Short mmCIF file of C-alpha atoms in Angstrom, two decimals:
data_model
loop_
_atom_site.label_atom_id
_atom_site.label_comp_id
_atom_site.label_asym_id
_atom_site.label_seq_id
_atom_site.Cartn_x
_atom_site.Cartn_y
_atom_site.Cartn_z
CA MET A 1 -86.25 21.66 71.89
CA THR A 2 -83.88 24.61 71.86
CA ASP A 3 -84.55 27.69 69.75
CA GLU A 4 -81.44 26.90 67.71
CA VAL A 5 -82.70 23.42 66.81
CA TRP A 6 -86.20 24.77 66.13
CA GLU A 7 -84.81 27.29 63.65
CA GLU A 8 -82.93 24.53 61.80
CA PHE A 9 -86.19 22.69 61.05
CA ASP A 10 -88.67 25.56 60.93
CA VAL A 11 -90.34 26.34 57.58
CA SER A 12 -92.58 29.19 56.57
CA ASP A 13 -96.34 28.90 56.21
CA GLU A 14 -95.90 29.92 52.58
CA LEU A 15 -93.59 26.98 51.87
CA ILE A 16 -96.00 24.59 53.62
CA LYS A 17 -98.82 25.89 51.42
CA ARG A 18 -96.75 25.43 48.27
CA PHE A 19 -95.62 21.94 49.24
CA ASN A 20 -99.20 20.90 49.94
CA ALA A 21 -100.20 22.21 46.51
CA TRP A 22 -97.64 19.87 44.96
CA GLN A 23 -98.63 16.95 47.19
CA SER A 24 -102.31 17.31 46.27
CA GLN A 25 -101.59 16.52 42.61
CA VAL A 26 -99.43 13.45 43.32
CA LYS A 27 -100.85 10.07 42.30
CA VAL A 28 -99.84 6.82 43.96
CA GLY A 29 -98.10 4.24 41.78
CA THR A 30 -94.87 2.34 41.37
CA LEU A 31 -91.63 4.24 41.83
CA GLU A 32 -90.99 4.20 38.08
CA GLU A 33 -94.49 5.50 37.29
CA MET A 34 -94.26 8.29 39.86
CA ILE A 35 -90.86 9.41 38.57
CA LYS A 36 -92.16 9.60 34.99
CA ARG A 37 -95.21 11.58 36.07
CA GLU A 38 -93.18 14.04 38.14
CA GLN A 39 -90.72 14.52 35.28
CA ALA A 40 -93.62 15.36 33.00
CA LEU A 41 -94.82 17.93 35.55
CA LEU A 42 -91.37 19.51 35.76
CA THR A 43 -91.15 19.47 31.96
CA GLY A 44 -94.43 21.41 31.83
CA TRP A 45 -92.92 24.07 34.11
CA ARG A 46 -89.74 24.18 32.01
CA ILE A 47 -91.75 24.71 28.81
CA ASP A 48 -92.87 28.10 30.10
CA ARG A 49 -89.86 29.09 32.18
CA TYR A 50 -87.06 27.71 29.97
CA ALA A 51 -88.42 27.49 26.43
CA GLY A 52 -90.43 30.68 27.00
CA GLY A 53 -87.39 32.78 27.91
CA LEU A 54 -85.75 32.32 31.32
CA ALA A 55 -84.14 35.76 31.54
CA GLN A 56 -87.58 37.38 31.12
CA ARG A 57 -89.19 35.42 33.98
CA GLY A 58 -89.48 37.30 37.27
CA PHE A 59 -88.07 34.59 39.53
CA PHE A 60 -84.75 34.58 37.65
CA ALA A 61 -83.89 37.95 39.22
CA ASN A 62 -83.64 36.17 42.59
CA VAL A 63 -81.12 33.58 41.38
CA ASP A 64 -77.71 34.00 43.05
CA LYS A 65 -75.16 35.88 40.97
CA ASP A 66 -72.24 33.95 39.44
CA MET A 67 -68.83 34.09 41.09
CA PRO A 68 -66.65 36.69 39.29
CA VAL A 69 -63.87 35.29 37.11
CA ALA A 70 -61.18 36.93 39.28
CA GLN A 71 -62.47 35.07 42.34
CA GLN A 72 -62.69 31.82 40.41
CA ASP A 73 -59.06 32.13 39.32
CA ALA A 74 -57.96 33.03 42.85
CA TRP A 75 -59.78 30.06 44.38
CA LYS A 76 -58.32 27.69 41.78
CA ALA A 77 -54.79 28.83 42.65
CA ILE A 78 -55.49 28.52 46.38
CA TYR A 79 -56.95 25.04 46.00
CA ALA A 80 -53.95 23.94 43.91
CA ARG A 81 -51.48 25.22 46.51
CA ARG A 82 -53.33 23.80 49.52
CA SER A 83 -53.82 20.45 47.77
CA ALA A 84 -50.09 20.20 47.00
CA GLU A 85 -49.26 20.98 50.63
CA SER A 86 -51.78 18.44 51.89
CA ALA A 87 -50.44 15.72 49.56
CA ALA A 88 -46.84 16.36 50.63
CA ALA A 89 -47.77 16.19 54.31
CA ALA A 90 -49.71 12.96 53.82
CA GLN A 91 -46.70 11.34 52.12
CA GLY A 92 -44.22 12.58 54.72
CA GLN A 93 -42.52 14.81 52.15
CA PRO A 94 -41.21 18.35 52.76
CA LEU A 95 -43.77 21.07 52.13
CA PRO A 96 -43.34 23.03 48.88
CA THR A 97 -41.28 26.21 49.08
CA TYR A 98 -42.31 29.43 47.36
CA THR A 99 -40.51 32.43 45.95
CA GLU A 100 -41.27 35.90 47.23
CA ALA A 101 -43.31 36.60 44.10
CA GLN A 102 -45.33 33.39 44.52
CA GLU A 103 -46.05 34.20 48.16
CA LYS A 104 -47.12 37.72 47.24
CA GLU A 105 -49.48 36.35 44.58
CA TYR A 106 -50.92 33.89 47.09
CA GLN A 107 -51.63 36.61 49.65
CA LEU A 108 -53.32 38.67 46.93
CA ASN A 109 -55.53 35.68 46.07
CA VAL A 110 -56.44 35.31 49.76
CA GLN A 111 -57.62 38.92 49.81
CA ILE A 112 -59.58 38.49 46.57
CA VAL A 113 -61.60 35.58 47.99
CA GLY A 114 -62.39 37.35 51.26
CA GLY A 115 -59.60 36.69 53.72
CA GLN A 116 -57.65 33.96 55.48
CA GLU A 117 -60.63 32.70 57.50
CA LYS A 118 -62.44 31.64 54.33
CA VAL A 119 -59.31 29.94 53.03
CA ASP A 120 -58.88 28.05 56.30
CA ASN A 121 -62.42 26.65 56.01
CA ILE A 122 -62.10 25.09 52.53
CA ARG A 123 -62.64 21.36 52.16
CA LEU A 124 -59.93 19.78 50.03
CA GLU A 125 -61.90 16.52 49.82
CA LYS A 126 -64.11 18.20 47.21
CA ALA A 127 -62.94 19.70 43.94
CA PHE A 128 -63.38 23.44 43.60
CA ASP A 129 -66.77 24.13 42.04
CA PRO A 130 -67.57 27.86 41.73
CA PRO A 131 -71.20 28.94 42.17
CA LEU A 132 -72.43 29.65 38.64
CA ASP A 133 -76.18 29.36 39.09
CA GLN A 134 -77.13 31.95 36.49
CA VAL A 135 -74.87 30.75 33.68
CA GLN A 136 -75.82 27.12 34.36
CA LEU A 137 -79.55 27.85 34.34
CA LEU A 138 -79.27 29.98 31.19
CA GLY A 139 -77.31 27.20 29.49
CA ALA A 140 -79.89 24.66 30.58
CA ALA A 141 -82.75 26.85 29.37
CA ALA A 142 -81.14 27.33 25.95
CA GLU A 143 -80.64 23.59 25.57
CA PHE A 144 -84.17 22.77 26.71
CA ARG A 145 -85.66 25.28 24.27
CA HIS A 146 -83.48 23.86 21.48
CA ASP A 147 -84.77 20.33 22.06
CA TYR A 148 -88.40 21.20 22.86
CA LEU A 149 -88.81 23.35 19.75
CA LYS A 150 -86.78 20.80 17.74
CA GLU A 151 -84.35 23.42 16.49
CA TRP A 152 -82.01 20.69 15.35
CA GLY A 153 -81.29 21.60 11.75
CA ILE A 154 -79.54 18.90 9.72
CA LEU A 155 -78.73 15.94 11.94
CA ASP A 156 -75.97 13.40 11.64
CA ASP A 157 -77.13 9.83 12.18
CA TRP A 158 -74.52 9.35 14.89
CA LYS A 159 -73.45 11.11 18.06
CA ILE A 160 -69.90 10.78 19.39
CA GLY A 161 -68.90 11.52 22.97
CA SER A 162 -65.63 11.06 24.83
CA THR A 163 -64.94 10.63 28.52
CA ILE A 164 -62.06 9.68 30.81
CA ILE A 165 -62.70 6.97 33.40
CA ASP A 166 -60.55 6.67 36.52
CA MET A 167 -60.42 2.91 36.95
CA LEU A 168 -58.94 3.23 40.45
CA VAL A 169 -62.14 4.86 41.70
CA GLY A 170 -64.22 1.83 40.78
CA GLY A 171 -67.92 1.87 40.03
CA THR A 172 -69.86 0.68 37.01
CA VAL A 173 -70.57 2.45 33.71
CA TYR A 174 -73.49 1.59 31.42
CA ALA A 175 -74.68 2.73 28.00
CA ILE A 176 -78.41 3.30 27.38
CA ASN A 177 -80.41 2.07 24.39
CA GLU A 178 -81.15 4.83 21.84
CA GLU A 179 -84.61 3.40 21.12
CA ASP A 180 -85.54 3.87 24.77
CA GLU A 181 -84.21 7.44 24.60
CA ALA A 182 -86.44 8.23 21.62
CA GLU A 183 -89.49 6.84 23.44
CA GLU A 184 -88.61 8.90 26.52
CA TYR A 185 -88.46 12.06 24.42
CA ASN A 186 -91.91 11.30 23.02
CA TYR A 187 -93.32 10.69 26.49
CA LEU A 188 -91.90 13.84 28.09
CA TYR A 189 -92.73 16.00 25.07
CA ASP A 190 -96.38 14.92 24.95
CA ASN A 191 -97.08 14.66 28.67
CA GLY A 192 -94.99 17.73 29.50
CA THR A 193 -96.98 19.78 26.99
CA ALA A 194 -100.21 18.54 28.56
CA ARG A 195 -99.03 19.51 32.05
CA TYR A 196 -97.91 22.91 30.73
CA LYS A 197 -101.44 23.58 29.51
CA GLU A 198 -102.78 22.65 32.95
CA MET A 199 -100.45 25.11 34.73
CA PHE A 200 -100.35 28.02 32.26
CA SER A 201 -103.09 29.68 30.23
CA ALA A 202 -100.59 31.63 28.11
CA PRO A 203 -96.84 32.27 28.13
CA ASN A 204 -95.79 33.53 31.58
CA LYS A 205 -99.43 33.51 32.76
CA VAL A 206 -100.21 30.99 35.51
CA ARG A 207 -103.69 29.47 35.55
CA GLN A 208 -105.89 30.27 38.52
CA GLY A 209 -105.38 27.69 41.25
CA GLN A 210 -101.89 26.74 40.03
CA GLU A 211 -100.01 29.69 41.57
CA ASP A 212 -98.62 27.83 44.60
CA LEU A 213 -97.45 24.84 42.55
CA VAL A 214 -95.65 27.04 40.01
CA ALA A 215 -94.15 29.20 42.78
CA LEU A 216 -92.71 26.07 44.43
CA PHE A 217 -90.78 25.27 41.25
CA ASP A 218 -89.84 28.92 40.74
CA ASP A 219 -88.44 29.57 44.19
CA GLN A 220 -87.75 26.31 46.03
CA VAL A 221 -86.99 23.44 43.65
CA HIS A 222 -83.32 23.21 42.66
CA ASP A 223 -82.71 22.09 39.07
CA SER A 224 -79.77 19.74 39.59
CA ARG A 225 -79.78 18.80 35.90
CA ALA A 226 -78.61 22.32 35.08
CA TRP A 227 -75.53 21.70 37.22
CA PHE A 228 -74.75 18.23 35.86
CA MET A 229 -75.18 19.31 32.26
CA ASN A 230 -73.25 22.57 32.47
CA THR A 231 -70.79 22.37 35.37
CA SER A 232 -67.05 22.65 34.81
CA GLY A 233 -66.40 20.26 37.71
CA ILE A 234 -66.85 17.16 35.57
CA GLY A 235 -66.03 18.63 32.19
CA PRO A 236 -68.10 20.82 29.88
CA ARG A 237 -71.17 18.62 30.29
CA GLU A 238 -72.31 15.07 30.79
CA PRO A 239 -72.03 13.09 27.52
CA PHE A 240 -75.23 11.88 25.83
CA THR A 241 -77.70 13.59 28.11
CA ASP A 242 -80.45 16.19 27.94
CA TYR A 243 -83.71 17.19 29.62
CA PHE A 244 -85.82 14.64 27.77
CA ARG A 245 -84.59 11.53 29.60
CA ILE A 246 -86.45 9.55 32.24
CA ARG A 247 -84.41 9.13 35.40
CA LEU A 248 -82.64 5.79 35.72
CA VAL A 249 -83.96 3.56 38.52
CA HIS A 250 -81.35 0.92 39.28
CA PHE A 251 -81.27 -1.40 42.27
CA ASP A 252 -79.61 -4.77 42.86
CA ASN A 253 -79.92 -6.67 39.58
CA GLU A 254 -82.80 -4.70 38.07
CA SER A 255 -83.17 -1.52 36.05
CA ASN A 256 -86.05 0.34 34.48
CA LYS A 257 -83.95 0.78 31.33
CA GLN A 258 -82.13 -1.46 28.90
CA LEU A 259 -78.45 -1.11 29.85
CA SER A 260 -75.25 -2.22 28.15
CA LEU A 261 -72.22 -2.78 30.40
CA VAL A 262 -69.23 -0.57 29.53
CA ALA A 263 -66.95 -0.82 32.57
CA THR A 264 -67.02 -2.38 36.03
CA ALA A 265 -64.63 -3.42 38.80
CA GLY A 266 -61.62 -1.74 37.18
CA ARG A 267 -62.22 -3.41 33.81
CA VAL A 268 -63.46 -1.92 30.54
CA ILE A 269 -65.31 -4.51 28.48
CA GLY A 270 -63.12 -5.23 25.45
CA ILE A 271 -59.78 -4.06 26.91
CA GLY A 272 -57.28 -6.85 27.60
CA ILE A 273 -54.97 -4.97 29.98
CA ALA A 274 -55.38 -3.37 33.40
CA VAL A 275 -55.04 0.42 33.36
CA ALA A 276 -55.31 3.18 35.97
CA SER A 277 -57.37 5.40 33.68
CA ILE A 278 -58.74 5.07 30.19
CA GLY A 279 -60.38 7.28 27.62
CA LEU A 280 -63.52 6.06 25.88
CA SER A 281 -65.03 7.35 22.67
CA ILE A 282 -68.63 6.20 22.33
CA LYS A 283 -70.42 6.39 19.00
CA LYS A 284 -74.16 5.73 18.94
CA ARG A 285 -77.21 6.47 16.83
CA ASP A 286 -78.69 9.89 17.55
CA PRO A 287 -82.05 9.15 19.22
CA ARG A 288 -83.56 12.22 17.57
CA MET A 289 -83.25 10.41 14.24
CA LEU A 290 -85.45 7.62 15.61
CA LEU A 291 -88.33 9.78 16.80
CA ALA A 292 -91.81 9.24 15.46
CA LEU A 293 -92.19 13.02 15.27
CA PRO A 294 -92.18 15.59 12.46
CA LEU A 295 -88.61 16.91 12.58
CA MET A 296 -88.40 20.57 11.69
CA ASN A 297 -85.79 21.59 9.12
CA VAL A 298 -84.54 18.03 8.63
CA ALA A 299 -83.85 17.27 4.98
CA ARG A 300 -83.79 13.48 5.30
CA PRO A 301 -86.25 10.76 6.30
CA ILE A 302 -86.51 9.48 9.86
CA LEU A 303 -84.36 6.41 10.39
CA THR A 304 -86.04 3.19 11.39
CA GLY A 305 -84.91 -0.27 12.30
CA LYS A 306 -83.27 -1.98 15.24
CA VAL A 307 -80.46 -0.13 16.93
CA GLY A 308 -77.25 -2.08 17.50
CA LEU A 309 -74.75 -1.81 20.30
CA PRO A 310 -72.90 1.52 20.60
CA GLU A 311 -69.49 1.57 18.95
CA ILE A 312 -66.91 1.99 21.71
CA SER A 313 -63.24 2.69 21.15
CA ALA A 314 -60.59 3.25 23.81
CA PHE A 315 -57.54 5.49 24.00
CA ASP A 316 -54.76 6.25 26.45
CA PRO A 317 -55.48 9.64 28.11
CA LEU A 318 -51.77 10.54 28.37
CA THR A 319 -50.83 9.99 24.73
CA GLY A 320 -54.17 9.88 22.94
CA ILE A 321 -53.09 6.62 21.26
CA ALA A 322 -55.84 4.10 20.51
CA ILE A 323 -55.91 0.94 22.63
CA PRO A 324 -56.88 -2.28 20.80
CA MET A 325 -60.37 -3.62 21.62
CA LEU A 326 -61.20 -7.32 21.78
CA ASP A 327 -63.90 -8.72 19.49
CA ASN A 328 -66.65 -11.28 20.15
CA LEU A 329 -67.74 -9.80 23.49
CA ASP A 330 -71.30 -8.89 22.49
CA SER A 331 -72.65 -11.38 25.04
CA LEU A 332 -71.19 -9.20 27.80
CA ARG A 333 -72.38 -5.96 26.20
CA THR A 334 -75.93 -6.92 25.28
CA PHE A 335 -78.73 -4.60 26.41
CA THR A 336 -80.64 -5.95 29.41
CA LYS A 337 -82.84 -4.83 32.31
CA ALA A 338 -80.96 -7.26 34.56
CA PRO A 339 -77.44 -5.77 34.32
CA GLY A 340 -76.33 -7.42 37.54
CA ASP A 341 -76.10 -10.75 35.69
CA LEU A 342 -73.49 -9.29 33.33
CA VAL A 343 -71.57 -7.66 36.18
CA ALA A 344 -71.39 -11.06 37.89
CA LYS A 345 -70.07 -12.70 34.70
CA VAL A 346 -67.35 -10.06 34.36
CA ALA A 347 -66.39 -10.41 38.03
CA ALA A 348 -65.81 -14.13 37.46
CA LEU A 349 -63.29 -13.51 34.66
CA PRO A 350 -59.55 -13.87 35.39
CA PRO A 351 -57.95 -10.60 36.55
CA LEU A 352 -56.27 -8.45 33.92
CA LYS A 353 -52.52 -7.97 33.87
CA PRO A 354 -51.02 -4.46 33.84
CA LEU A 355 -49.20 -3.20 30.76
CA THR A 356 -45.52 -4.21 30.90
CA GLU A 357 -42.67 -4.86 28.47
CA ALA A 358 -43.87 -8.47 28.27
CA ASN A 359 -47.32 -7.71 26.86
CA ALA A 360 -46.62 -4.41 25.06
CA ASN A 361 -46.57 -6.37 21.82
CA THR A 362 -47.59 -3.67 19.35
CA PRO A 363 -45.96 -0.34 18.44
CA ALA A 364 -48.96 1.51 19.89
CA LEU A 365 -48.77 -0.29 23.24
CA GLN A 366 -44.99 0.22 23.34
CA LYS A 367 -45.43 3.98 22.91
CA ILE A 368 -48.07 4.03 25.65
CA LEU A 369 -45.81 2.07 27.99
CA VAL A 370 -42.74 4.27 27.57
CA ALA A 371 -44.83 7.42 27.91
CA HIS A 372 -46.11 6.28 31.29
CA GLN A 373 -42.62 5.16 32.33
CA ALA A 374 -41.26 8.59 31.43
CA LEU A 375 -44.02 10.30 33.40
CA GLU A 376 -43.38 8.04 36.41
CA ALA A 377 -39.70 9.00 36.30
CA VAL A 378 -40.59 12.69 36.20
CA GLU A 379 -42.94 12.27 39.16
CA ALA A 380 -40.32 10.35 41.13
CA ALA A 381 -37.74 13.06 40.46
CA ARG A 382 -40.18 15.80 41.43
CA LYS A 383 -40.91 14.04 44.71
CA LYS A 384 -37.17 13.34 45.14
CA ASP A 385 -37.97 9.64 45.49
CA VAL A 386 -34.39 8.45 44.93
CA GLY A 387 -35.21 4.78 45.46
CA ALA A 388 -38.01 4.71 42.91
CA LEU A 389 -35.97 6.68 40.38
CA ALA A 390 -32.94 4.40 40.83
CA GLY A 391 -35.14 1.35 40.29
CA MET A 392 -36.51 2.80 37.07
CA LEU A 393 -33.04 3.60 35.78
CA ALA A 394 -31.77 0.12 36.66
CA ASN A 395 -34.72 -1.43 34.88
CA ALA A 396 -34.17 0.83 31.90
CA ALA A 397 -30.52 -0.24 31.75
CA ASN A 398 -31.60 -3.80 30.99
CA GLU A 399 -32.21 -3.56 27.26
CA GLU A 400 -32.69 -7.27 26.64
CA ASP A 401 -36.47 -7.22 26.89
CA LYS A 402 -37.00 -3.75 25.40
CA PRO A 403 -38.53 -3.26 21.95
CA SER A 404 -36.25 -2.03 19.21
CA GLY A 405 -35.72 1.71 19.43
CA TRP A 406 -37.25 2.00 22.91
CA LEU A 407 -34.75 4.69 24.00
CA ASP A 408 -35.83 6.88 21.11
CA LEU A 409 -39.44 6.36 22.15
CA VAL A 410 -38.69 7.42 25.73
CA ALA A 411 -36.85 10.52 24.53
CA ASP A 412 -39.71 11.41 22.21
CA GLN A 413 -42.36 10.97 24.90
CA ALA A 414 -40.32 12.90 27.47
CA SER A 415 -39.92 15.78 25.04
CA ASN A 416 -43.70 15.94 24.69
CA LEU A 417 -44.27 16.42 28.42
CA LYS A 418 -45.40 19.86 29.51
CA SER A 419 -42.58 22.15 30.59
CA SER A 420 -44.02 22.21 34.11
CA GLU A 421 -43.68 18.43 34.24
CA LYS A 422 -39.99 18.58 33.30
CA ASN A 423 -39.00 21.24 35.85
CA VAL A 424 -37.85 18.96 38.63
#
């Protein structure tokens, strides 16, 4: 083995000692049981380090500093320019041209991020995600403290979250039962508190014999939840998530949680048309209102009773207009630990038809259709795709199958496009 390969796999004696300290407390069980137990252990560590005041804990001083805002802005501009050039080259289109001022700004951005060599090594396959370890950990710590100490104040019975799904990417989206979420909070709160008392004798004071285990979490374990819950790469945060959730174990047709199917194979359950992307607004009971716990500062009784399916509504991301949802599909949205059965049922349904003049049979759908047609025309003009633009104009000239007032709708939607989208 060469020295270079040896260095790639070499670890310090200190890390070996810390890992063995963790391994010595592990208990054998099913995958689901082991995950729950390890999450309780990590919750115990978070109780001291997060709820106890992250900025005051010694290990936080070693966390990498956040990327300065000026560098973030420079990288965003560089990624946008390089992505546009890459897309043009892939489509056989001429590369974008730049004014002298734009080129000067680009060169300044290159210097801000550290030079041309760094720019040449970027990977356009991944979205730009600036290193923000400190702000993400501080945000995670504040949220954990908020939930662990139950600093909830007056709660609404319902939580509403919105997300945009790219149907062309594929994949499957599920909703999770609020009753299960409440039970998970109870489990992690109680067992995490017990593990905290095993590791710490007082705030920021590690019990004798637990030093190596705590140091492993302090210095080696990466808290990926802090990234998922606070990163800007996928929006402000993941919807309907927090630190008091058991990890989902999902394989083949089985799951450790009750799941309700929301979208799969390019189809959103309840939507009767095929779309490239769709916005979903999901309204569900707040699991904190179902907890069998004394809720601090809550001036209403704890809710009880069976939780129904989450209320899901859809909207077009371009216009924000609501898309009609079909009724009587509860059999496809029921909660189950065998979600693969529902996915198979949906896969057997007839394929959906895209939105066209023929099935845009409501004013809302007509507005959505013409908005997307206007945007397609703008994109075709920007790319100088004469053939596509001519086809759209020829199709538009045939008014026989257009809804009444469709030209006014197109003009209205086109006027609402951003100025950058109209500069072709």
